[in-house]
Short mmCIF file of C-alpha atoms in Angstrom, two decimals:
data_model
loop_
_atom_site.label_atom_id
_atom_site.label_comp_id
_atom_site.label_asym_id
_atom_site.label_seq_id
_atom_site.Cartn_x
_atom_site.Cartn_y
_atom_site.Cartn_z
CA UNK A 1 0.00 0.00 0.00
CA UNK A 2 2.67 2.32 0.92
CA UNK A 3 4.54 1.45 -2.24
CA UNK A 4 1.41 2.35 -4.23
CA UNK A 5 1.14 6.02 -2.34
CA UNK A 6 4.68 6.41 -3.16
CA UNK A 7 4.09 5.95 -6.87
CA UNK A 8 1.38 8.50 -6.92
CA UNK A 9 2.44 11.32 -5.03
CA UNK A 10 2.40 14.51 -6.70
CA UNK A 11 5.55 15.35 -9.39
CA UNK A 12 5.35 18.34 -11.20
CA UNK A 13 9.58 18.15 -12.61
CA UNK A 14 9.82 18.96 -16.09
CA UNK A 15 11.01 15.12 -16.65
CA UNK A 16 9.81 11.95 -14.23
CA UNK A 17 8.42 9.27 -14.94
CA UNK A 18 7.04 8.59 -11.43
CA UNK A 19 4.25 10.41 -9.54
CA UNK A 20 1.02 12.09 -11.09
CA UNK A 21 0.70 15.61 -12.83
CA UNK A 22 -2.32 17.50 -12.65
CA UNK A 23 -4.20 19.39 -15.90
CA UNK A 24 -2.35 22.58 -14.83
CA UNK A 25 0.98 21.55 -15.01
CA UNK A 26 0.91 19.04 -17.85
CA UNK A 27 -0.31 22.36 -19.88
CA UNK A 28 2.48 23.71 -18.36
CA UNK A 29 5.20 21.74 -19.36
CA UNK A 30 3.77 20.88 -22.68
CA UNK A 31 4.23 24.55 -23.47
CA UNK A 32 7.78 24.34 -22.07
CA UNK A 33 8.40 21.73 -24.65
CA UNK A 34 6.93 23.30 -27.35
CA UNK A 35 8.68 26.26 -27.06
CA UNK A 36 12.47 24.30 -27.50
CA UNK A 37 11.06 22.68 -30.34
CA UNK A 38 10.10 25.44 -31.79
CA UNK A 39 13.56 27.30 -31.08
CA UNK A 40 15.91 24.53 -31.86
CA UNK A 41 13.52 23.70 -35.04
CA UNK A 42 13.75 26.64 -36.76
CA UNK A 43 16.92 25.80 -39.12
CA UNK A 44 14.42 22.95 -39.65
CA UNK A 45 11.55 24.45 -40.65
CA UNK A 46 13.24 27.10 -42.90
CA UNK A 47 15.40 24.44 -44.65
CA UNK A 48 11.90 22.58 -45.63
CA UNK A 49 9.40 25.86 -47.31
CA UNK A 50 12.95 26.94 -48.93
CA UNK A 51 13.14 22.94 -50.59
CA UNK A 52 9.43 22.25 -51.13
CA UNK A 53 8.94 22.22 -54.76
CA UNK A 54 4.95 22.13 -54.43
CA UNK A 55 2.08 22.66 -52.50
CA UNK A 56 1.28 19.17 -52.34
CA UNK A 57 5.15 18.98 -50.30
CA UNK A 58 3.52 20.03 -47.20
CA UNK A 59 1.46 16.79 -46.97
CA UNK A 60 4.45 14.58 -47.73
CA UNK A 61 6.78 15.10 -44.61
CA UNK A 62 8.87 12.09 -45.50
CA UNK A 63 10.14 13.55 -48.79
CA UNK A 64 10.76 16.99 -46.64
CA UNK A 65 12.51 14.87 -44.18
CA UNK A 66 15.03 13.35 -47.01
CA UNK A 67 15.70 16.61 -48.62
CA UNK A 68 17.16 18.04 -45.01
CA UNK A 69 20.61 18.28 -45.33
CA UNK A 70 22.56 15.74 -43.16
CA UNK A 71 22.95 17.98 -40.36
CA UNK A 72 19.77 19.32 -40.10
CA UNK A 73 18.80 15.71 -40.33
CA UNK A 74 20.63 14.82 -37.00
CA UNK A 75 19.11 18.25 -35.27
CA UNK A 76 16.06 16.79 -35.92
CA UNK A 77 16.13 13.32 -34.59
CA UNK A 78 18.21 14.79 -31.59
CA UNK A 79 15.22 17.54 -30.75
CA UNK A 80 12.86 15.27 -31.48
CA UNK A 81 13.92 12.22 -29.16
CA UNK A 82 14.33 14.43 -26.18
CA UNK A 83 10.73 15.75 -27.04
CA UNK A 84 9.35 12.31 -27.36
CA UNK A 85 11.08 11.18 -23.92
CA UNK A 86 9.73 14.66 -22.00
CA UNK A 87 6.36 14.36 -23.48
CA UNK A 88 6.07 10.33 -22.54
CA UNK A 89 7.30 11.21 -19.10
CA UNK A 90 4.53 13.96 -18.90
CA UNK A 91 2.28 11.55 -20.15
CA UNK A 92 2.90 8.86 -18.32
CA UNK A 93 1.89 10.56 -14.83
CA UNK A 94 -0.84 12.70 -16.40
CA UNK A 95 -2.35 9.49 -16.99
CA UNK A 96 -1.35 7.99 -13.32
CA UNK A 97 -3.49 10.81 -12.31
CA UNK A 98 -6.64 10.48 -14.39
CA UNK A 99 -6.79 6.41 -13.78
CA UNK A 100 -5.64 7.01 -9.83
CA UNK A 101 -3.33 3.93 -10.30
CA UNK A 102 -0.13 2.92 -12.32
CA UNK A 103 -1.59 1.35 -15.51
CA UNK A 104 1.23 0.30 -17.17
CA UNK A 105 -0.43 -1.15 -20.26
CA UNK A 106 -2.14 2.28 -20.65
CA UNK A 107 1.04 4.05 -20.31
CA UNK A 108 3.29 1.74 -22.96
CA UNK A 109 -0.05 2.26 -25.39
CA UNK A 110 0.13 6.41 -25.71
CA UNK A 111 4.02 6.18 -24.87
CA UNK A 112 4.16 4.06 -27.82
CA UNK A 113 0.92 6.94 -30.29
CA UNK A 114 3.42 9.61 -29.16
CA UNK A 115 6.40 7.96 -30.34
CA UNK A 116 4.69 7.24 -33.91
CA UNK A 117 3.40 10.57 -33.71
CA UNK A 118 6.92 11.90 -33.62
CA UNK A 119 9.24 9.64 -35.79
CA UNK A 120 6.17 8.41 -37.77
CA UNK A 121 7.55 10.38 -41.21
CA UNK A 122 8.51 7.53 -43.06
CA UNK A 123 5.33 5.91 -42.84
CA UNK A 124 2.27 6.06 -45.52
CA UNK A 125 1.01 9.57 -44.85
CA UNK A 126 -2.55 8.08 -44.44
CA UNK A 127 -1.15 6.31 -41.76
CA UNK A 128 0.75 8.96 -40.34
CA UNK A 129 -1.86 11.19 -40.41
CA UNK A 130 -3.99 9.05 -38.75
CA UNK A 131 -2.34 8.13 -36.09
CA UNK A 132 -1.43 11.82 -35.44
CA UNK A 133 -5.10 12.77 -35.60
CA UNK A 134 -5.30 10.08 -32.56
CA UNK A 135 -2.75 11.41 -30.62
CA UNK A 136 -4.26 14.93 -31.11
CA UNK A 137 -7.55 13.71 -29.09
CA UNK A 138 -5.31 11.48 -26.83
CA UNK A 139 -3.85 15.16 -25.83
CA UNK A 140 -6.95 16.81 -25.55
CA UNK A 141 -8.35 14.21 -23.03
CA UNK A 142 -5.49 14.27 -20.98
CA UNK A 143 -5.61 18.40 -20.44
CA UNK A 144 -9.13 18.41 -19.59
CA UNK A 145 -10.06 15.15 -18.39
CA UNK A 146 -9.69 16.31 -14.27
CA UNK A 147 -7.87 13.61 -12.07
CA UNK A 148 -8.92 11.26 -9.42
CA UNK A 149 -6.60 12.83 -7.55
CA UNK A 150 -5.27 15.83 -8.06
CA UNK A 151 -9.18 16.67 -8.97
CA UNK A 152 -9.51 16.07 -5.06
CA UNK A 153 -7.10 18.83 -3.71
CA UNK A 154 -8.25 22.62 -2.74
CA UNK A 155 -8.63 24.97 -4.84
CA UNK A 156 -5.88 27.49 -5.42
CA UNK A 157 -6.40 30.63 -6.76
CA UNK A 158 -2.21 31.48 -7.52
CA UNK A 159 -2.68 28.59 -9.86
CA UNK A 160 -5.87 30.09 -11.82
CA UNK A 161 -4.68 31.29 -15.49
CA UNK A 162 -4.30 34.58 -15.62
CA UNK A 163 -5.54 35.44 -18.98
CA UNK A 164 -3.46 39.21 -18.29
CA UNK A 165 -0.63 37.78 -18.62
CA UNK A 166 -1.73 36.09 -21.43
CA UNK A 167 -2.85 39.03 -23.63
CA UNK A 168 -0.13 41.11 -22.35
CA UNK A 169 3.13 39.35 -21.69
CA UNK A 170 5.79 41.39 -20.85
CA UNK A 171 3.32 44.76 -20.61
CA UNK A 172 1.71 43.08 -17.82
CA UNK A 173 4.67 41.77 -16.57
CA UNK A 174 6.21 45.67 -16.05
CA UNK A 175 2.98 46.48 -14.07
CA UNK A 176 3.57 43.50 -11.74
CA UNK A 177 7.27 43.36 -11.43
CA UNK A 178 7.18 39.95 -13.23
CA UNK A 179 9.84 40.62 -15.36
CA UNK A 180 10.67 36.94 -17.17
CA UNK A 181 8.08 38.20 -19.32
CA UNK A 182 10.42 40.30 -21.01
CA UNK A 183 11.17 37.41 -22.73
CA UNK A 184 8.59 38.02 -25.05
CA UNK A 185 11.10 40.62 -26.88
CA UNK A 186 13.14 37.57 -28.08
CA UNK A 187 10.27 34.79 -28.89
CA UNK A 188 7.94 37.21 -30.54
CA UNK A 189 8.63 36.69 -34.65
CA UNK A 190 9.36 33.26 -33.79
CA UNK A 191 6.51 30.04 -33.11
CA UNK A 192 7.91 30.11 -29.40
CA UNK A 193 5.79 33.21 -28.85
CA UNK A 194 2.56 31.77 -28.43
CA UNK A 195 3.60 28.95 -25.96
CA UNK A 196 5.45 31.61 -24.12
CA UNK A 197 1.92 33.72 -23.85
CA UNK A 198 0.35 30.52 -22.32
CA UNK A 199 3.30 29.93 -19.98
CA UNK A 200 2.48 33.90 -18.72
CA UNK A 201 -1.06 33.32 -18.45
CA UNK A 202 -0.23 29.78 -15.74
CA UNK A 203 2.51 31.20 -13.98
CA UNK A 204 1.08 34.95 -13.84
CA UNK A 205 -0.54 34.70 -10.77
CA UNK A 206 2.03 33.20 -8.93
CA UNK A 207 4.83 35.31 -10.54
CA UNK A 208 2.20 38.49 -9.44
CA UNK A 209 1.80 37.19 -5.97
CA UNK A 210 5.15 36.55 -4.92
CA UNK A 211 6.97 39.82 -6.97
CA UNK A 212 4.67 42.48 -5.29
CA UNK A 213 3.46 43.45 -1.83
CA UNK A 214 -0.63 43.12 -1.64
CA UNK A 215 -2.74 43.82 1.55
CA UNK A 216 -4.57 40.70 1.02
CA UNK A 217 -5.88 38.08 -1.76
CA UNK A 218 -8.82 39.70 -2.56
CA UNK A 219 -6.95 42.61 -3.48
CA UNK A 220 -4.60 41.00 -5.15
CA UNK A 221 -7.41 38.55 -7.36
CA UNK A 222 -9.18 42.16 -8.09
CA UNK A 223 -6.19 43.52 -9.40
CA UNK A 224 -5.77 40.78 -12.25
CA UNK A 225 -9.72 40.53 -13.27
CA UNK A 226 -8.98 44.62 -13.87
CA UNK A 227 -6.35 43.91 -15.63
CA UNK A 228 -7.21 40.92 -17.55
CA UNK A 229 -10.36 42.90 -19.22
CA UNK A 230 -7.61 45.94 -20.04
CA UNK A 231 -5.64 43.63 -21.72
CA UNK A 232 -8.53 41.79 -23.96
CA UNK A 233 -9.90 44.86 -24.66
CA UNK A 234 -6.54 46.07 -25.64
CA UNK A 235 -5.52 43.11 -27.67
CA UNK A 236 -8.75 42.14 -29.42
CA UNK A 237 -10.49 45.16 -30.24
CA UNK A 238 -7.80 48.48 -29.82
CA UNK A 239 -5.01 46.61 -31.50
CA UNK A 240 -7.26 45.35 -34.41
CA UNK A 241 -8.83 48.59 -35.04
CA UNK A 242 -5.55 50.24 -35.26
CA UNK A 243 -4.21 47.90 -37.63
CA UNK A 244 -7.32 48.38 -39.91
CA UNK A 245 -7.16 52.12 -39.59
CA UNK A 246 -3.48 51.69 -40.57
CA UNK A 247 -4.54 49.48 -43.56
CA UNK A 248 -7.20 51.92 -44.48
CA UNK A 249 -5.07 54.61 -44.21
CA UNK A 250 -2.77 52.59 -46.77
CA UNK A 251 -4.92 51.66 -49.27
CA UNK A 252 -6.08 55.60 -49.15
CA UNK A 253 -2.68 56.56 -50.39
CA UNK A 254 -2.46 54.27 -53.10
CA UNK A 255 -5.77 55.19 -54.42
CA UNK A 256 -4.98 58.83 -54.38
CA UNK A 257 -1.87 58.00 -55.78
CA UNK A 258 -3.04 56.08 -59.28
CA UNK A 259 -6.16 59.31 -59.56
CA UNK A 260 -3.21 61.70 -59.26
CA UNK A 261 -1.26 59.43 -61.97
CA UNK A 262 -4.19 58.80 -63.83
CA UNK A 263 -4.02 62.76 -64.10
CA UNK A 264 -0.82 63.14 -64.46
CA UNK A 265 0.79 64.46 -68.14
CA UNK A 266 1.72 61.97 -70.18
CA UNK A 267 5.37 62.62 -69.97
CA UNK A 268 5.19 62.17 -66.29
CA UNK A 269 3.45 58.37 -67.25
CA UNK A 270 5.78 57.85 -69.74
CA UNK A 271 8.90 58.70 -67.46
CA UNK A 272 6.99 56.51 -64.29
CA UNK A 273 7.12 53.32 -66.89
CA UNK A 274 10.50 53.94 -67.92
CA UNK A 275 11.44 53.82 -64.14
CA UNK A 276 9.95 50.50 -64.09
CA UNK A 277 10.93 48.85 -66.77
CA UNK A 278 14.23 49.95 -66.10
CA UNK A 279 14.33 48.34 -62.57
CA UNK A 280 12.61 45.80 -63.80
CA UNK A 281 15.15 44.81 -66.02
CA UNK A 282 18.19 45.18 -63.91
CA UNK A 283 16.62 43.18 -61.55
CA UNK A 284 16.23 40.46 -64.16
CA UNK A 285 19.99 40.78 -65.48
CA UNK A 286 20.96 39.43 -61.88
CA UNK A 287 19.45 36.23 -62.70
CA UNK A 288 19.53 35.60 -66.76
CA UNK A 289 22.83 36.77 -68.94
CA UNK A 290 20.61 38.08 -71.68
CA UNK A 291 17.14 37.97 -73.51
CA UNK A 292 15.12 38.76 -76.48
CA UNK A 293 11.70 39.87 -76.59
CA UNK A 294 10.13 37.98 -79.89
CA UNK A 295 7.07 38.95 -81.42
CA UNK A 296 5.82 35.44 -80.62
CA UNK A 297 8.24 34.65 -77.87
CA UNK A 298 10.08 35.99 -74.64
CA UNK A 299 13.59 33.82 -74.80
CA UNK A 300 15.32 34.35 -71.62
CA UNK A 301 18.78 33.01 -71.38
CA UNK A 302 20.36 31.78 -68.25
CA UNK A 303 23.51 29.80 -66.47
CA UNK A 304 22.42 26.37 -66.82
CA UNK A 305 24.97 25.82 -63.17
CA UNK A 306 22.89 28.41 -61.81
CA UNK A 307 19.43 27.06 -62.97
CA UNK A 308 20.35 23.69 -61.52
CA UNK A 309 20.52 24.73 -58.70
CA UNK A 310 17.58 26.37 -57.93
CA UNK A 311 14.63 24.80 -56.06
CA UNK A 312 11.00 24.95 -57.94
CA UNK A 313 9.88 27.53 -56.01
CA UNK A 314 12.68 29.69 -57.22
CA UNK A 315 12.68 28.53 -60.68
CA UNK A 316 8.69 29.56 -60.11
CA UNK A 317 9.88 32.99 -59.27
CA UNK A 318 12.07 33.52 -61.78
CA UNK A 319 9.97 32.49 -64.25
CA UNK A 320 6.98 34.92 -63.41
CA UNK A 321 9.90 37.76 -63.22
CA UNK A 322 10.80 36.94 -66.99
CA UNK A 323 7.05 37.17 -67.55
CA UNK A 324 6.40 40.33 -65.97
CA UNK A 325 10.28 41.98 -67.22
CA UNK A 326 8.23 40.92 -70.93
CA UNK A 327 4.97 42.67 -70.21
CA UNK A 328 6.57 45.55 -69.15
CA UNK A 329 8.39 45.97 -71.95
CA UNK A 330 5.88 45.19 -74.56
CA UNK A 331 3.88 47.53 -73.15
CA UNK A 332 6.05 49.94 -73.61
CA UNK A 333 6.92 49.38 -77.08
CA UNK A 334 3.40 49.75 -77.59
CA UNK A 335 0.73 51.37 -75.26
CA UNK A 336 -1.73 49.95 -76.51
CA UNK A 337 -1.72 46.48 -76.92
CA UNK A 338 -1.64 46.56 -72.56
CA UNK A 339 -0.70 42.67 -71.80
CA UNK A 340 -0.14 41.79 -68.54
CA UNK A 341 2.30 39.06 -67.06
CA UNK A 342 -0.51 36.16 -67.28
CA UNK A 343 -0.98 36.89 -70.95
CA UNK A 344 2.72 36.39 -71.16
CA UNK A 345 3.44 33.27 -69.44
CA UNK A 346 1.95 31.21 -72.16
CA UNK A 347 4.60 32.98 -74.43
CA UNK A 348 8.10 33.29 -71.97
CA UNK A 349 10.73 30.51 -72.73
CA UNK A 350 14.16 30.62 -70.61
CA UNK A 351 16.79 28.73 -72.06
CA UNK A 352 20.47 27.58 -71.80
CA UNK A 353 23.29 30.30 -72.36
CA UNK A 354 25.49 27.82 -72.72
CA UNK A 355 23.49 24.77 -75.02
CA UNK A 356 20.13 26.79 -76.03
CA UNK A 357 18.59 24.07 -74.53
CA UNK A 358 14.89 24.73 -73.34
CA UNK A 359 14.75 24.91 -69.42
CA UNK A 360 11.34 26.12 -68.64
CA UNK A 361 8.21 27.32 -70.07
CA UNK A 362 4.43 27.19 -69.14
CA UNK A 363 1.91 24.86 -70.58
CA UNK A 364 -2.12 25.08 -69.07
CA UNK A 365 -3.93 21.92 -69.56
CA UNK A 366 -6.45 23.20 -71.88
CA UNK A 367 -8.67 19.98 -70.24
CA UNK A 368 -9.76 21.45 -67.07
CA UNK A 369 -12.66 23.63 -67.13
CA UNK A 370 -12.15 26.59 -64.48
CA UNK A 371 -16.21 26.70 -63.98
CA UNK A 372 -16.61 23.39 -63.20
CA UNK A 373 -13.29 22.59 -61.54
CA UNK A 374 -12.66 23.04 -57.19
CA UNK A 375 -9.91 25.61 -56.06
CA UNK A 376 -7.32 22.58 -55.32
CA UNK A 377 -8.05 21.30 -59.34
CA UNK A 378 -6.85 24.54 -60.33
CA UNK A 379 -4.31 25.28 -58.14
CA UNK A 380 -2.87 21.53 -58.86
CA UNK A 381 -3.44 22.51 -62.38
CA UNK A 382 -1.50 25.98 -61.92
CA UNK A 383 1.33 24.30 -60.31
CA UNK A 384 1.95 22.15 -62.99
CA UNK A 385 1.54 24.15 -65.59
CA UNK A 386 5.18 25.02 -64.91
CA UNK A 387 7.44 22.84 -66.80
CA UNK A 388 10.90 23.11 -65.69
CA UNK A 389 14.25 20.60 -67.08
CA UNK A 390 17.30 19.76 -65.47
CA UNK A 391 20.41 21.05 -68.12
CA UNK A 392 22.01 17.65 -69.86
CA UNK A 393 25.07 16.63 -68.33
CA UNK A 394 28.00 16.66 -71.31
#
């Protein structure tokens, strides 16, 4: 019996695998993990949207794994095996908790989801995906499911969330002399910054309580509801209207900017386009070596070294620029045919400076009708409508 107390006393370390953990601080730690994941993955995740050559990439994350360069490779299995054996620990006495007893079947069973979850790439994404979607609802039930026995203990107010420190981070944490909030400065471009906001809103309260002198609790807990509604009001409705004010105030400028070129003399027109068509093209001349605007073609000639090594996305980019560096200057050649850069995809080649070889063009299957066809059709459609070649090897 006294064994079995032992095993479920109360644990809340960052990594155990004895004890229980109540709903509070398994939330707690989660975010804890999640935010050195999200730090340490970062190389990561910007090594995979620079490689993926489609949009059908982001559903295949065992080709984005094998396209990670070696060491990125290795940063990933190293982040993610510590984050498999802190969330199993976590786990494993979240779910003492809930059953009130040391299940060990229970525990190898979502030990065992979370590691599939985790190093489950390489399996059929079906399968993956699946299994993922399991250990989603598997997480869910284990933050709000309340335990048979931490759901016995007295309440606490310090360990209420503080949805103040939530909504304002390190602001709040100035007016409270919680100053690890500050933190916030660092994490706040990067996907650490939301798991940092919910580690504010647990600890707030006891950060708050302990950092600053209050006559009593009641004082204290009417403090943070003031200050919680300050903060939602200032983060879901001042904020927002002040970013669409800004936008509006945007989008006024650039209207009153094309009427006052719309009025402008023509010379003033004429020397605008020149401006960009001139930038335009110098921008162009970084990536091709030269080209010739056809009457029935754009050839665009470039460093077949250079094109090789571009991803699809970038070959993608540079292909649009040829088609828009072509419209530009067609246009102004002659006013008034006005094409625009999708009239002139059809038309833009780029080719080999070295071979002539053809490298890329665009092709739109002529079969899919755009009334009758979803948005992913088309957008499948679009995405393969660029054909790109690999120069031949002599």
């Amino acid at each position: 019996m006294a064994e079995t107390i032992d095993k479920l006393r109360l644990n809340n370390k960052f990594i155990s695998f004895e004890g229980i953990l109540g709903r509070r601080d398994y939330l707690l730690n989660l975010a804890y993990i999640c935010i050195i994941d999200a730090l340490f993955m970062i190389p990561v995740t910007l090594s995979i949207l620079s490689n993926m050559e489609s949009a059908a990439d982001a559903f295949n994350p065992a080709k984005l794994f094998s396209n990670l360069p070696l060491f990125l490779k290795v940063l990933n299995i190293i982040v993610l095996t510590f984050s498999a054996f802190v969330r199993i620990s976590n786990i494993i006495r979240r779910t003492n908790d809930i059953t009130g007893s040391v299940n060990y079947l229970i525990n190898t069973i979502l030990s065992l989801i979370q590691f599939i979850t985790l190093f489950g790439i390489m399996l059929p994404p079906v399968v993956f995906y699946s299994i993922a979607a399991i250990n989603f609802i598997i997480i869910l039930v284990l933050l709000f499911k309340k335990g048979k026995i931490t759901g016995k203990y007295p309440h606490d107010f310090i360990k209420e969330f503080n949805w103040g420190a939530f909504f304002g981070t390190w602001i709040w944490g100035l007016f409270n002399k919680s100053y690890k909030t500050l933190w916030m400065w660092l994490l706040w471009f990067t996907p650490a910054g939301f798991w940092f906001a919910i580690v504010c809103g647990l600890k707030g309260n006891e950060w708050s309580y302990k950092n600053k002198k209050w006559e009593n609790d009641s004082k204290f807990r009417r403090s943070q509801e003031i200050q919680t509604i300050v903060f939602i009001v200032l983060k879901l409705i001042v904020l927002p209207l002040i970013y669409i004010a800004l936008f509006i105030s945007l989008l006024g400028a650039v209207i009153v900017g094309i009427t006052k070129l719309e009025k402008a003399p023509a010379h003033q027109k004429a020397a605008i386009a020149n401006n960009i068509v001139n930038f335009a093209e110098k921008y162009a001349l970084l990536h091709f070596d030269y080209y010739k605007i056809e009457r029935d073609e754009n050839k665009f000639y470039i460093s077949p070294k250079d094109w090789s090594e571009y991803s699809f996305k970038e070959k993608k980019q540079i292909f649009d620029m040829a088609a828009s560096l072509s419209s530009y200057k067609r246009n102004k050649a002659n006013p008034k045919i006005h094409t625009t850069k999708a009239k002139e995809l059809n038309r833009t080649k780029i080719y080999s400076s070295k071979t002539g070889e053809l490298l890329g063009k665009f092709y739109i299957d002529t079969k899919i009708n755009p009334k009758n066809a979803d948005f992913k059709t088309i957008m499948k459609a679009m995405l393969n409508s660029y054909k790109f070649y690999n120069p031949q090897v002599k």
